[in-house]
Amino acid sequence: MTRKGDDDSPAASLVSPLCSMHEADPTYMGLEKETSTFGSPGENELARLKNVLLHELPDAVIYADNGGLIRFWNRGAARIFGFSAAQAVGQSLDIIIPEQLRQRHWEGYHRMMSTGHSRHEAHELLAVPAVDRSGRTLSIQFTVAPVADENDSLIGIVAILRDVTATFEEIKRLRAGRS
Ligand code: HEM
């Protein structure tokens, strides 16, 4: 994750205000222990909800296996990164990670694959620069969660990513105006 002053890339100084908000908010912390519920869980409705969550949201949903190869790439991911699902599935996550961040990413990735745990508190947002198909740098915020099979063995990691490039540019512009 980027921390203030970590490097010169666009998102490097962006630490999401949500990170500190989550850590400080007791309601959020309490909610962590609860499981999700659904008013009257009809199978049909749940299947539709799953379909919308995976395929229709504008955010990127990316799932990679225990070797870090992309296994699922939704429409949001295609929109944000410019690779179609056919181009991305089977490739390493490296296709969207700037070279200078790959080592840190893979250390974190393999740590979570072997422990099942994040080293971040309260599922705080990670904020990083990413690259799209054309080589353009984007500012991304994302959360991750491990995925296990029926025997509780970890089989991969899913991430939901949002393109916050416009917000980040706006913050930079406002900061520059103040100084
Ligand atoms: C968009 C491009 C991405 C970049 C630039 C990136 C970069 C990074 C960096 C710098 C870290 C280290 C964070 C730290 O040390 O605190 C990290 C951790 C991690 N990344 Fe990535 N990553 C990207 C996408 C993904 C995706 C798509 C996944 C999963 C499908 C993923 C899974 C992880 C995991 C599991 C960690 C460890 C997080 C933790 O311990 O809480 N990353 N990544």
Tab-separated table of C-alpha atoms and ligand atoms in Angstrom:
chain	number	residue	atom	x	y	z
A	1	MET	CA	0.000	0.000	0.000
A	2	THR	CA	1.185	3.488	-0.615
A	3	ARG	CA	2.085	5.695	2.214
A	4	LYS	CA	2.659	9.414	2.029
A	5	GLY	CA	5.921	10.150	0.246
A	6	ASP	CA	6.581	6.494	-0.682
A	7	ASP	CA	7.451	7.256	-4.308
A	8	ASP	CA	6.764	9.777	-7.057
A	9	SER	CA	3.899	7.982	-8.797
A	10	PRO	CA	0.496	9.656	-8.983
A	11	ALA	CA	-1.295	7.744	-6.263
A	12	ALA	CA	1.729	7.509	-4.013
A	13	SER	CA	0.663	10.262	-1.667
A	14	LEU	CA	-2.960	9.209	-1.617
A	15	VAL	CA	-3.863	7.564	1.648
A	16	SER	CA	-7.600	7.097	1.651
A	17	PRO	CA	-9.404	9.103	4.332
A	18	LEU	CA	-11.555	5.999	4.701
A	19	CYS	CA	-8.645	4.077	6.203
A	20	SER	CA	-8.496	6.188	9.344
A	21	MET	CA	-12.289	6.497	9.445
A	22	HIS	CA	-12.700	2.729	9.489
A	23	GLU	CA	-10.100	2.281	12.170
A	24	ALA	CA	-11.725	4.886	14.382
A	25	ASP	CA	-15.346	3.894	13.860
A	26	PRO	CA	-16.550	1.434	16.535
A	27	THR	CA	-19.699	0.641	14.535
A	28	TYR	CA	-17.602	-0.508	11.618
A	29	MET	CA	-15.322	-2.536	13.883
A	30	GLY	CA	-18.337	-4.271	15.457
A	31	LEU	CA	-19.880	-5.069	12.098
A	32	GLU	CA	-16.769	-6.982	11.148
A	33	LYS	CA	-17.759	-9.875	13.387
A	34	GLU	CA	-21.221	-10.263	11.839
A	35	THR	CA	-22.049	-12.322	8.792
A	36	SER	CA	-24.162	-10.901	5.972
A	37	THR	CA	-27.896	-11.477	6.046
A	38	PHE	CA	-30.558	-11.188	3.393
A	39	GLY	CA	-34.177	-10.348	4.350
A	40	SER	CA	-35.932	-13.386	2.888
A	41	PRO	CA	-33.271	-15.296	1.009
A	42	GLY	CA	-34.952	-16.692	-2.100
A	43	GLU	CA	-32.421	-18.665	-4.157
A	44	ASN	CA	-33.540	-16.864	-7.279
A	45	GLU	CA	-33.061	-13.424	-5.782
A	46	LEU	CA	-29.650	-14.375	-4.357
A	47	ALA	CA	-28.551	-15.691	-7.753
A	48	ARG	CA	-29.630	-12.426	-9.382
A	49	LEU	CA	-27.825	-10.419	-6.724
A	50	LYS	CA	-24.654	-12.473	-7.244
A	51	ASN	CA	-24.910	-11.937	-10.969
A	52	VAL	CA	-25.239	-8.163	-10.597
A	53	LEU	CA	-22.415	-7.978	-8.035
A	54	LEU	CA	-20.036	-9.963	-10.229
A	55	HIS	CA	-20.951	-8.691	-13.667
A	56	GLU	CA	-22.839	-5.393	-13.636
A	57	LEU	CA	-21.173	-3.104	-11.089
A	58	PRO	CA	-18.848	-0.466	-12.548
A	59	ASP	CA	-16.063	-1.492	-10.128
A	60	ALA	CA	-13.517	-4.115	-11.146
A	61	VAL	CA	-13.920	-7.580	-9.635
A	62	ILE	CA	-10.748	-9.617	-10.161
A	63	TYR	CA	-10.127	-13.118	-8.860
A	64	ALA	CA	-6.709	-14.769	-9.085
A	65	ASP	CA	-5.656	-18.326	-8.137
A	66	ASN	CA	-2.977	-19.405	-5.670
A	67	GLY	CA	-0.276	-18.846	-8.298
A	68	GLY	CA	-1.496	-15.294	-8.955
A	69	LEU	CA	-2.986	-16.058	-12.365
A	70	ILE	CA	-6.193	-14.201	-13.250
A	71	ARG	CA	-9.249	-16.512	-13.274
A	72	PHE	CA	-12.094	-13.982	-13.267
A	73	TRP	CA	-12.200	-10.514	-14.820
A	74	ASN	CA	-15.499	-8.663	-14.931
A	75	ARG	CA	-16.802	-5.931	-17.192
A	76	GLY	CA	-15.660	-3.228	-14.738
A	77	ALA	CA	-12.099	-4.571	-14.906
A	78	ALA	CA	-12.238	-4.488	-18.702
A	79	ARG	CA	-13.516	-0.885	-18.618
A	80	ILE	CA	-10.890	0.313	-16.123
A	81	PHE	CA	-7.830	-1.535	-17.450
A	82	GLY	CA	-8.603	-1.882	-21.159
A	83	PHE	CA	-7.999	-5.661	-21.356
A	84	SER	CA	-10.978	-7.826	-22.313
A	85	ALA	CA	-11.720	-10.892	-20.161
A	86	ALA	CA	-10.324	-13.089	-22.945
A	87	GLN	CA	-7.059	-11.111	-22.917
A	88	ALA	CA	-6.698	-11.028	-19.112
A	89	VAL	CA	-7.799	-14.486	-17.937
A	90	GLY	CA	-4.779	-16.796	-17.630
A	91	GLN	CA	-2.329	-13.873	-17.350
A	92	SER	CA	-0.406	-12.858	-14.228
A	93	LEU	CA	-1.705	-9.899	-12.192
A	94	ASP	CA	1.549	-8.231	-13.272
A	95	ILE	CA	-0.277	-6.927	-16.381
A	96	ILE	CA	-1.833	-4.160	-14.207
A	97	ILE	CA	0.912	-3.704	-11.588
A	98	PRO	CA	3.673	-1.146	-12.185
A	99	GLU	CA	7.066	-2.838	-12.126
A	100	GLN	CA	8.285	-1.001	-9.031
A	101	LEU	CA	5.356	-2.288	-6.938
A	102	ARG	CA	5.390	-5.913	-8.019
A	103	GLN	CA	7.702	-7.195	-5.298
A	104	ARG	CA	5.592	-5.637	-2.515
A	105	HIS	CA	2.395	-6.865	-4.090
A	106	TRP	CA	3.634	-10.474	-4.397
A	107	GLU	CA	5.006	-10.488	-0.855
A	108	GLY	CA	1.576	-9.407	0.411
A	109	TYR	CA	-0.220	-11.774	-1.950
A	110	HIS	CA	1.750	-14.878	-0.915
A	111	ARG	CA	1.536	-13.897	2.746
A	112	MET	CA	-2.258	-13.812	2.515
A	113	MET	CA	-2.305	-17.083	0.519
A	114	SER	CA	-0.353	-18.830	3.267
A	115	THR	CA	-1.948	-17.253	6.354
A	116	GLY	CA	-5.436	-16.299	5.104
A	117	HIS	CA	-4.984	-12.957	6.790
A	118	SER	CA	-4.476	-9.392	5.751
A	119	ARG	CA	-1.800	-7.438	7.529
A	120	HIS	CA	-4.076	-4.411	7.420
A	121	GLU	CA	-6.500	-3.478	10.167
A	122	ALA	CA	-10.268	-3.491	9.627
A	123	HIS	CA	-9.987	-4.262	5.916
A	124	GLU	CA	-8.662	-0.804	5.196
A	125	LEU	CA	-8.545	0.270	1.579
A	126	LEU	CA	-5.276	-0.174	-0.263
A	127	ALA	CA	-4.446	2.835	-2.458
A	128	VAL	CA	-1.922	2.248	-5.253
A	129	PRO	CA	-0.932	3.403	-8.721
A	130	ALA	CA	-1.800	0.794	-11.379
A	131	VAL	CA	-1.250	0.604	-15.147
A	132	ASP	CA	-3.769	0.006	-17.900
A	133	ARG	CA	-3.322	-1.729	-21.238
A	134	SER	CA	-2.011	1.412	-22.926
A	135	GLY	CA	0.582	1.956	-20.179
A	136	ARG	CA	-1.308	4.870	-18.598
A	137	THR	CA	-0.969	5.208	-14.814
A	138	LEU	CA	-4.230	5.094	-12.849
A	139	SER	CA	-4.949	5.668	-9.169
A	140	ILE	CA	-6.733	2.657	-7.725
A	141	GLN	CA	-8.293	1.842	-4.365
A	142	PHE	CA	-9.071	-1.765	-3.522
A	143	THR	CA	-9.929	-4.348	-0.916
A	144	VAL	CA	-9.003	-8.032	-0.971
A	145	ALA	CA	-10.338	-11.250	0.550
A	146	PRO	CA	-9.059	-14.839	0.496
A	147	VAL	CA	-11.202	-17.533	-1.157
A	148	ALA	CA	-11.248	-21.084	0.264
A	149	ASP	CA	-12.613	-24.372	-1.099
A	150	GLU	CA	-15.021	-26.743	0.711
A	151	ASN	CA	-12.107	-28.106	2.791
A	152	ASP	CA	-11.129	-24.619	3.922
A	153	SER	CA	-7.952	-24.702	1.801
A	154	LEU	CA	-7.127	-21.338	0.276
A	155	ILE	CA	-7.479	-21.394	-3.499
A	156	GLY	CA	-7.184	-17.737	-4.465
A	157	ILE	CA	-7.822	-14.094	-3.685
A	158	VAL	CA	-10.568	-11.797	-4.886
A	159	ALA	CA	-10.206	-8.018	-5.143
A	160	ILE	CA	-12.683	-5.219	-5.766
A	161	LEU	CA	-10.962	-2.209	-7.297
A	162	ARG	CA	-12.165	1.306	-8.030
A	163	ASP	CA	-10.556	3.825	-10.365
A	164	VAL	CA	-10.091	7.009	-8.285
A	165	THR	CA	-7.794	8.790	-10.739
A	166	ALA	CA	-10.158	11.766	-11.193
A	167	THR	CA	-10.625	12.229	-7.425
A	168	PHE	CA	-6.895	11.962	-6.854
A	169	GLU	CA	-6.131	14.526	-9.562
A	170	GLU	CA	-8.711	16.867	-8.020
A	171	ILE	CA	-7.127	16.538	-4.558
A	172	LYS	CA	-3.712	17.297	-6.047
A	173	ARG	CA	-5.136	20.320	-7.864
A	174	LEU	CA	-6.755	21.668	-4.677
A	175	ARG	CA	-3.578	21.109	-2.663
A	176	ALA	CA	-1.500	22.888	-5.287
A	177	GLY	CA	-3.951	25.807	-5.186
A	178	ARG	CA	-3.544	26.146	-1.423
A	179	SER	CA	0.243	26.239	-1.406
B	1	HEM	C1	-4.114	-2.805	-9.505
B	1	HEM	C2	-2.888	-3.243	-9.423
B	1	HEM	C3	-2.271	-3.639	-8.100
B	1	HEM	C4	-1.200	-3.062	-7.505
B	1	HEM	C5	-0.427	-1.861	-8.025
B	1	HEM	C6	-0.950	-3.777	-6.273
B	1	HEM	C7	0.047	-3.453	-5.370
B	1	HEM	C8	0.146	-3.968	-4.097
B	1	HEM	C9	1.039	-3.486	-3.071
B	1	HEM	C10	2.008	-2.307	-3.200
B	1	HEM	C11	0.839	-4.252	-1.973
B	1	HEM	C12	1.587	-4.139	-0.634
B	1	HEM	C13	0.719	-3.460	0.392
B	1	HEM	C14	1.434	-3.305	1.723
B	1	HEM	O1	2.603	-3.661	1.838
B	1	HEM	O2	0.815	-2.787	2.642
B	1	HEM	C15	-0.173	-5.227	-2.301
B	1	HEM	C16	-0.656	-6.173	-1.433
B	1	HEM	C17	-1.573	-7.131	-1.785
B	1	HEM	N1	-2.151	-7.297	-3.016
B	1	HEM	FE1	-1.901	-6.173	-4.660
B	1	HEM	N2	-1.836	-4.804	-6.152
B	1	HEM	C18	-2.686	-4.763	-7.235
B	1	HEM	C19	-3.737	-5.607	-7.508
B	1	HEM	C20	-4.085	-6.696	-6.744
B	1	HEM	C21	-5.121	-7.639	-7.072
B	1	HEM	C22	-6.020	-7.560	-8.313
B	1	HEM	C23	-5.131	-8.572	-6.065
B	1	HEM	C24	-5.996	-9.799	-5.885
B	1	HEM	C25	-6.714	-10.405	-6.810
B	1	HEM	C26	-4.124	-8.182	-5.108
B	1	HEM	C27	-3.823	-8.866	-3.938
B	1	HEM	C28	-3.006	-8.364	-2.943
B	1	HEM	C29	-2.954	-8.937	-1.580
B	1	HEM	C30	-3.720	-10.143	-1.060
B	1	HEM	C31	-2.067	-8.143	-0.853
B	1	HEM	C32	-1.717	-8.274	0.634
B	1	HEM	C33	-2.706	-7.371	1.372
B	1	HEM	C34	-2.669	-7.438	2.876
B	1	HEM	O3	-1.769	-8.009	3.476
B	1	HEM	O4	-3.594	-6.866	3.443
B	1	HEM	N3	-3.493	-7.055	-5.570
B	1	HEM	N4	-0.558	-5.053	-3.604
